[in-house]
Coordinates of C-alpha atoms and ligand atoms in Angstrom, one line a residue:
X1 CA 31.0 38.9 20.7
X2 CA 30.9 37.1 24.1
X3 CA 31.3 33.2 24.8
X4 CA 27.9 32.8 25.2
X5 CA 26.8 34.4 21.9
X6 CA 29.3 32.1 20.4
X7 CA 28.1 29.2 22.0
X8 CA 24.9 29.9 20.4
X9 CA 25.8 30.4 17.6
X10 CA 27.5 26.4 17.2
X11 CA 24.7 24.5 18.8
X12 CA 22.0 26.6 16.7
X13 CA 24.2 25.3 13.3
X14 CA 24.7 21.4 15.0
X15 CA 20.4 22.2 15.7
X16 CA 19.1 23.5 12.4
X17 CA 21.1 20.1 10.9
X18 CA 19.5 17.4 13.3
X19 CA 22.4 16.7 15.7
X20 CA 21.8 14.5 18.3
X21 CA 23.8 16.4 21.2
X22 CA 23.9 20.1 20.3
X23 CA 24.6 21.6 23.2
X24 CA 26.9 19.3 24.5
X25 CA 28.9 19.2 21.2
X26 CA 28.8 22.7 21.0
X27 CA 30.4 23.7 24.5
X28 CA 33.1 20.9 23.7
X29 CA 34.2 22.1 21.0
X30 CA 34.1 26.0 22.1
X31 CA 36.5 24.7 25.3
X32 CA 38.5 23.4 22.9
X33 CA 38.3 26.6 20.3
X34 CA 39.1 29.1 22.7
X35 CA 41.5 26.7 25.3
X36 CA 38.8 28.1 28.7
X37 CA 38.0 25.1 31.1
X38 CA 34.4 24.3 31.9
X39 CA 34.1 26.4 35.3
X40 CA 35.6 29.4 33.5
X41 CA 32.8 28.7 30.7
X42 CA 29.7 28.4 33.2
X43 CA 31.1 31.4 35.0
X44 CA 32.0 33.6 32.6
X45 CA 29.6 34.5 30.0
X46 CA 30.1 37.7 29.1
X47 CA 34.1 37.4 28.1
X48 CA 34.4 38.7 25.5
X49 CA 36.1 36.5 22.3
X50 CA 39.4 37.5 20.2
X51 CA 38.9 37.1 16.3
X52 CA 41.0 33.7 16.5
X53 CA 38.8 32.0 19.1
X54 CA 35.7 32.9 16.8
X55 CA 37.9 31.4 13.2
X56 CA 38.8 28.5 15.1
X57 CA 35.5 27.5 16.4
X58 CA 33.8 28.1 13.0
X59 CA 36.2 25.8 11.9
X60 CA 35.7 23.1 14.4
X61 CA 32.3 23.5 13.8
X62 CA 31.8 23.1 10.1
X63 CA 33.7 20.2 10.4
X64 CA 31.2 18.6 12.8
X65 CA 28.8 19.7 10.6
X66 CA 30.3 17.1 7.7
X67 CA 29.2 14.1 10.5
X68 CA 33.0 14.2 11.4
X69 CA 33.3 12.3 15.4
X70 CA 34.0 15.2 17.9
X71 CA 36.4 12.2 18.9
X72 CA 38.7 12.9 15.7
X73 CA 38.2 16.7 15.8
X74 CA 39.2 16.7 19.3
X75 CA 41.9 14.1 18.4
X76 CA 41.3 11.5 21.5
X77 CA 38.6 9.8 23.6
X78 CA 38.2 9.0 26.9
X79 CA 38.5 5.4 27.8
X80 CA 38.4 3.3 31.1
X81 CA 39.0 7.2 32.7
X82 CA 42.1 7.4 30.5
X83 CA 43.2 9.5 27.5
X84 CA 43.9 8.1 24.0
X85 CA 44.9 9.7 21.0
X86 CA 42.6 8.7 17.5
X87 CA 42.7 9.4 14.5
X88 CA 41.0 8.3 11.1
X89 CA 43.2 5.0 11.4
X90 CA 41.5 3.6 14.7
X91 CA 38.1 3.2 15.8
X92 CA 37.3 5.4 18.4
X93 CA 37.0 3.2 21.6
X94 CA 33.7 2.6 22.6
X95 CA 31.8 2.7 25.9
X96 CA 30.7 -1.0 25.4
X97 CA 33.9 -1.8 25.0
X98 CA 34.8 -1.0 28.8
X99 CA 32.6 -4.2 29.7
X100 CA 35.0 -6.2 27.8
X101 CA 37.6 -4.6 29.9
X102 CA 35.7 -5.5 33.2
X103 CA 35.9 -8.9 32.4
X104 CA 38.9 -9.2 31.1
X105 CA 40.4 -8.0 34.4
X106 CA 38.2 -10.1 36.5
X107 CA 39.6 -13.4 34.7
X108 CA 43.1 -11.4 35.1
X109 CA 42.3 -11.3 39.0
X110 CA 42.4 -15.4 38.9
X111 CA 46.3 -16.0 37.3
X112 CA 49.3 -15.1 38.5
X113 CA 51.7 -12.9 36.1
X114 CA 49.0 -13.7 33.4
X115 CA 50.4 -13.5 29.6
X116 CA 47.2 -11.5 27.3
X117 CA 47.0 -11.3 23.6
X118 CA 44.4 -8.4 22.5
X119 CA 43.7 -9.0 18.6
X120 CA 42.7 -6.2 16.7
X121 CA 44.3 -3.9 18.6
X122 CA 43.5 -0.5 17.2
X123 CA 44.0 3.0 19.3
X124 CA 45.5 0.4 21.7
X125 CA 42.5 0.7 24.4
X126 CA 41.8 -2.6 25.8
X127 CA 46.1 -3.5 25.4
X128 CA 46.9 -0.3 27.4
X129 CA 44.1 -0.6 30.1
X130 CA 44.5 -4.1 30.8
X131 CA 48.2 -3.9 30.9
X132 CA 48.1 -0.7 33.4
X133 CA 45.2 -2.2 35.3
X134 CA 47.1 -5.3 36.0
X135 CA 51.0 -4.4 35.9
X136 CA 52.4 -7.8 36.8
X137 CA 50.8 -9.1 32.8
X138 CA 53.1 -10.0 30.1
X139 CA 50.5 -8.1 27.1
X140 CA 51.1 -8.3 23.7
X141 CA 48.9 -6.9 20.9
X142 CA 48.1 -7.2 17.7
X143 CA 47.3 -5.4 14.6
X144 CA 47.2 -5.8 10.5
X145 CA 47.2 -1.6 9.9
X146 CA 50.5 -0.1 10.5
X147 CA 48.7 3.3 11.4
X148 CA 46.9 1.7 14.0
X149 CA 50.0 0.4 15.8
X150 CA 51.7 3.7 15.2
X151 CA 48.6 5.1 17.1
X152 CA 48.8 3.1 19.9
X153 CA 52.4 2.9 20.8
X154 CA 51.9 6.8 20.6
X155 CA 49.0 5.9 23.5
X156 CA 51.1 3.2 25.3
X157 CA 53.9 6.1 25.6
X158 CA 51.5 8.6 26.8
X159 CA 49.9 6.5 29.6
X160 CA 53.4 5.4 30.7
X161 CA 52.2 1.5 29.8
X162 CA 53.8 -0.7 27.7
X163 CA 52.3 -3.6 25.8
X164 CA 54.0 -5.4 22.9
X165 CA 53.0 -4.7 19.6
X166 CA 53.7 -6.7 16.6
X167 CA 51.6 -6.0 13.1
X168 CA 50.4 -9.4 12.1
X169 CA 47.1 -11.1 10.9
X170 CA 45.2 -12.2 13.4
X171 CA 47.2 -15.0 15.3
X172 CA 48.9 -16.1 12.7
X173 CA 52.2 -14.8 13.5
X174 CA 52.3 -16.4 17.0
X175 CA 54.3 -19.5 16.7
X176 CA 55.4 -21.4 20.2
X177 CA 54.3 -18.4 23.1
X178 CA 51.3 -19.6 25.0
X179 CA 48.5 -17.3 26.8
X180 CA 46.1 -17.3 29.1
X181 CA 44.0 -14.6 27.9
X182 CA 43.0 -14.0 24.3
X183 CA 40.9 -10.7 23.7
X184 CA 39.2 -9.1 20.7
X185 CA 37.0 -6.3 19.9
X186 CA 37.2 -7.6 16.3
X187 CA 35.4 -6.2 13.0
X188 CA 31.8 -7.6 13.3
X189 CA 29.3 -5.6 11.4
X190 CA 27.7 -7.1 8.4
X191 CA 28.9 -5.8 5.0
X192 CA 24.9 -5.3 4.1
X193 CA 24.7 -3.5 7.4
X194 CA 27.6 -1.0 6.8
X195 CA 25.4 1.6 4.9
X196 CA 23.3 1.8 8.2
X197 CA 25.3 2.6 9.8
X198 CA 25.9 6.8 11.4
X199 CA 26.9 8.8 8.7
X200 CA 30.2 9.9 10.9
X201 CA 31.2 5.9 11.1
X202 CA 30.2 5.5 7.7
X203 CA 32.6 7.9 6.3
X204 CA 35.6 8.5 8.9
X205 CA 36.2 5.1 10.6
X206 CA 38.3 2.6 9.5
X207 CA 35.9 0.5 7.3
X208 CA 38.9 -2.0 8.0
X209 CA 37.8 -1.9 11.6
X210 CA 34.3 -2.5 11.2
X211 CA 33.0 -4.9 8.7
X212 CA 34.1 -8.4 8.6
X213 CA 33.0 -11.1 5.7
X214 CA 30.8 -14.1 6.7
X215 CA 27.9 -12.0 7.6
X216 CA 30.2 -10.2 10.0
X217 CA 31.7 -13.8 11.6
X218 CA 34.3 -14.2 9.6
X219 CA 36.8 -12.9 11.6
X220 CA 35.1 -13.9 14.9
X221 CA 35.4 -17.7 13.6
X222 CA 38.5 -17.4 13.1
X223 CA 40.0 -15.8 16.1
X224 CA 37.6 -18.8 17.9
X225 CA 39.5 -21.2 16.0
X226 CA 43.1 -20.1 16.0
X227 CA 42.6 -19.3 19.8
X228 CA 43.1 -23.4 20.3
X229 CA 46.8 -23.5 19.1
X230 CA 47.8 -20.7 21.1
X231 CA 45.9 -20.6 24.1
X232 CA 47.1 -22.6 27.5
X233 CA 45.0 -25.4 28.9
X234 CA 42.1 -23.7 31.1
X235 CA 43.1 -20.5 29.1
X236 CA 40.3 -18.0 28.0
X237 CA 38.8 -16.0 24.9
X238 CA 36.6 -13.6 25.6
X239 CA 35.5 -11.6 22.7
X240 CA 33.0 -8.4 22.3
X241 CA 30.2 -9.2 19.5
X242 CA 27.8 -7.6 17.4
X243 CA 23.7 -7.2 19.1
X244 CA 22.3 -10.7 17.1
X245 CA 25.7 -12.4 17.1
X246 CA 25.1 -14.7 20.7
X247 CA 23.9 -17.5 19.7
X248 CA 26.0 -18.0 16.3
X249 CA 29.1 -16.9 18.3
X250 CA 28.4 -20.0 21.6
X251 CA 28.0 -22.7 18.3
X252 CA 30.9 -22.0 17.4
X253 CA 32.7 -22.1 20.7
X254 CA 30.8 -25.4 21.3
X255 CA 32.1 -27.0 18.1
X256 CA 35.3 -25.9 18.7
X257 CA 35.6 -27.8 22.1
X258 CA 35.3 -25.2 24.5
X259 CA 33.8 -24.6 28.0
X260 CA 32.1 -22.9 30.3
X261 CA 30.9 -20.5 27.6
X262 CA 29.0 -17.2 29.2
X263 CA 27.5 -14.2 27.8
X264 CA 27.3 -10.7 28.9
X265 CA 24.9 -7.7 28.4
X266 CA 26.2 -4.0 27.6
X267 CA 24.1 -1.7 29.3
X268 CA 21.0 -1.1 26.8
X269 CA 20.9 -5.0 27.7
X270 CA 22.1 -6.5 24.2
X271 CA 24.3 -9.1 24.2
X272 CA 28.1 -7.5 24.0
X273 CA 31.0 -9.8 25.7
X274 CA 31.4 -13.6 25.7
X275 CA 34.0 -15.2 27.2
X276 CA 34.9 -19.1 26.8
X277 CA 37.5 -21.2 28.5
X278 CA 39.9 -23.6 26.7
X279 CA 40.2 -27.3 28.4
X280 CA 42.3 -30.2 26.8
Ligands
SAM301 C1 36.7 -3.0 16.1 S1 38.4 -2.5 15.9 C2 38.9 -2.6 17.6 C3 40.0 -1.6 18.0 C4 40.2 -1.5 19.5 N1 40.6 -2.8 20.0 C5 39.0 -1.1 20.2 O1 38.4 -1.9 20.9 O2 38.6 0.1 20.1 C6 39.1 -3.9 15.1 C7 40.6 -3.8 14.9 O3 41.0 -5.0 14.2 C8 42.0 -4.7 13.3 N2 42.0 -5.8 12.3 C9 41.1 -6.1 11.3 N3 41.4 -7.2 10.6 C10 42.5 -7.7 11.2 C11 43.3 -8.9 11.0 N4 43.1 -9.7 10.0 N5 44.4 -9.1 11.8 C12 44.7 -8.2 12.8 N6 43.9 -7.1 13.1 C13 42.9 -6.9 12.3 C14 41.6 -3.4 12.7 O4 42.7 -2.8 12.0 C15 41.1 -2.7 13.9 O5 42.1 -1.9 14.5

């Protein structure tokens, strides 16, 4: 058996069960199977496999084929053109999530040494990023799951970065430090919701990571709330948010006192980011 008839054999199984990406799916999963690098695949069709190259990919593949992320087989996901490591006790980051990124660092751009708290810290994306896109922050970042933060100090050592990481619920455990940047990417789907969502989600993310009481604003209110005590003057929280979540989200920044409150659109133009400022 060559590479090629391999390769067909993968995307024909991801095909006959509906997958969206077969191909692509397929030739990831056969570089990673048989350890060749994508020139070496296009070029060289006709090598021939060994028997542990064809076991391995089977394997990979059947366990696509059980909706498992190719992020988890693969064991990491690329993020903000960096590597991190995931596993079933972080979310996989998420492209939207890089808008959150692109303006955290453009609020960054307007303090000097600027202290960041990123809630709901996960694989350790938006901490790491932010923290190696701006080296002269102070970042410290948060998490209730012990798993998670053993995840991402494993991805703060392997991109040479190095937030703070304390396990803690939400803010609670921050008592006198002060900051002027609060992110989140927190839980925001809908418990009713949950069962709609992609099998793969469904059944290998956190659940922990996902769904939040409250219709899905129940921790959303709450970082919006506890942000106050622990934010400085002119300080801002900037949060990514579920597609109908806008206009429930800016209420509750307006009740809460704060300004200059501004939405932002992912790239399939739903409503994704909002940022707020806090003024005495
Ligand atoms: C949507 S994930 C975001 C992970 C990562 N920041 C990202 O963007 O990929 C939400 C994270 O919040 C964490 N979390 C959930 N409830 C929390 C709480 N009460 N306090 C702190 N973290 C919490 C979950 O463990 C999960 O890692």
């Amino acid at each position: 058996m060559n590479i090629k008839e391999l390769y067909d054999f993968g995307r024909d199984a991801l095909l006959n069960q509906k997958f969206e990406n077969p191909g692509l799916e397929a030739s990831v999963l056969l570089l990673e199977a048989t350890g060749i690098d994508k020139l070496n695949f296009y070029k060289n069709h006709d090598r021939l496999v060994i028997d542990s190259e064809i076991d391995k990919y089977k394997e990979l593949i059947e366990r696509r084929l059980t909706s498992e992320p190719v992020a988890y087989i693969l064991g990491k996901k690329e993020f903000y053109s960096r590597e991190f490591s995931v596993d079933g006790n972080v979310l996989i980051p998420r492209p939207e999530t890089e808008l959150l990124v692109d303006k955290a660092i453009i609020i960054l751009k307007g303090f000097d040494y600027p202290s960041i708290l990123d809630v709901g810290t996960g694989s350790g994306c938006i901490a790491v990023t932010l923290k190696d896109e701006i080296p002269d922050s102070v970042c410290v970042a948060t998490d209730i799951s012990y798993g998670a933060l053993q995840k991402a100090k494993q991805n703060s050592k392997s991109n040479d970065c190095y937030p703070f990481f304390i396990k803690g619920n939400l803010l609670e455990f921050i008592k006198d430090s002060k900051f002027d940047l609060i992110v989140s990417n927190p839980p925001y789907v809908r418990e009713k919701l949950f069962h709609k969502l992609d099998r793969g989600v469904r059944n290998y993310e956190p659940k922990s990571a996902l769904v939040a009481g409250d219709n899905g604003l129940g921790i959303i209110s709450k970082i919006i709330s506890e942000s106050m005590r622990v934010l400085k003057n002119e300080g801002w929280c900037l949060l990514e948010i579920g597609f109908d979540q806008s206009v429930k989200v800016i209420e509750m920044f307006e009740l809460n006192g704060y300004k200059e409150i501004e939405v932002f659109r992912d790239l399939s133009g739903i409503d994704r980011v909002i940022k707020a400022k806090w003024k005495k």
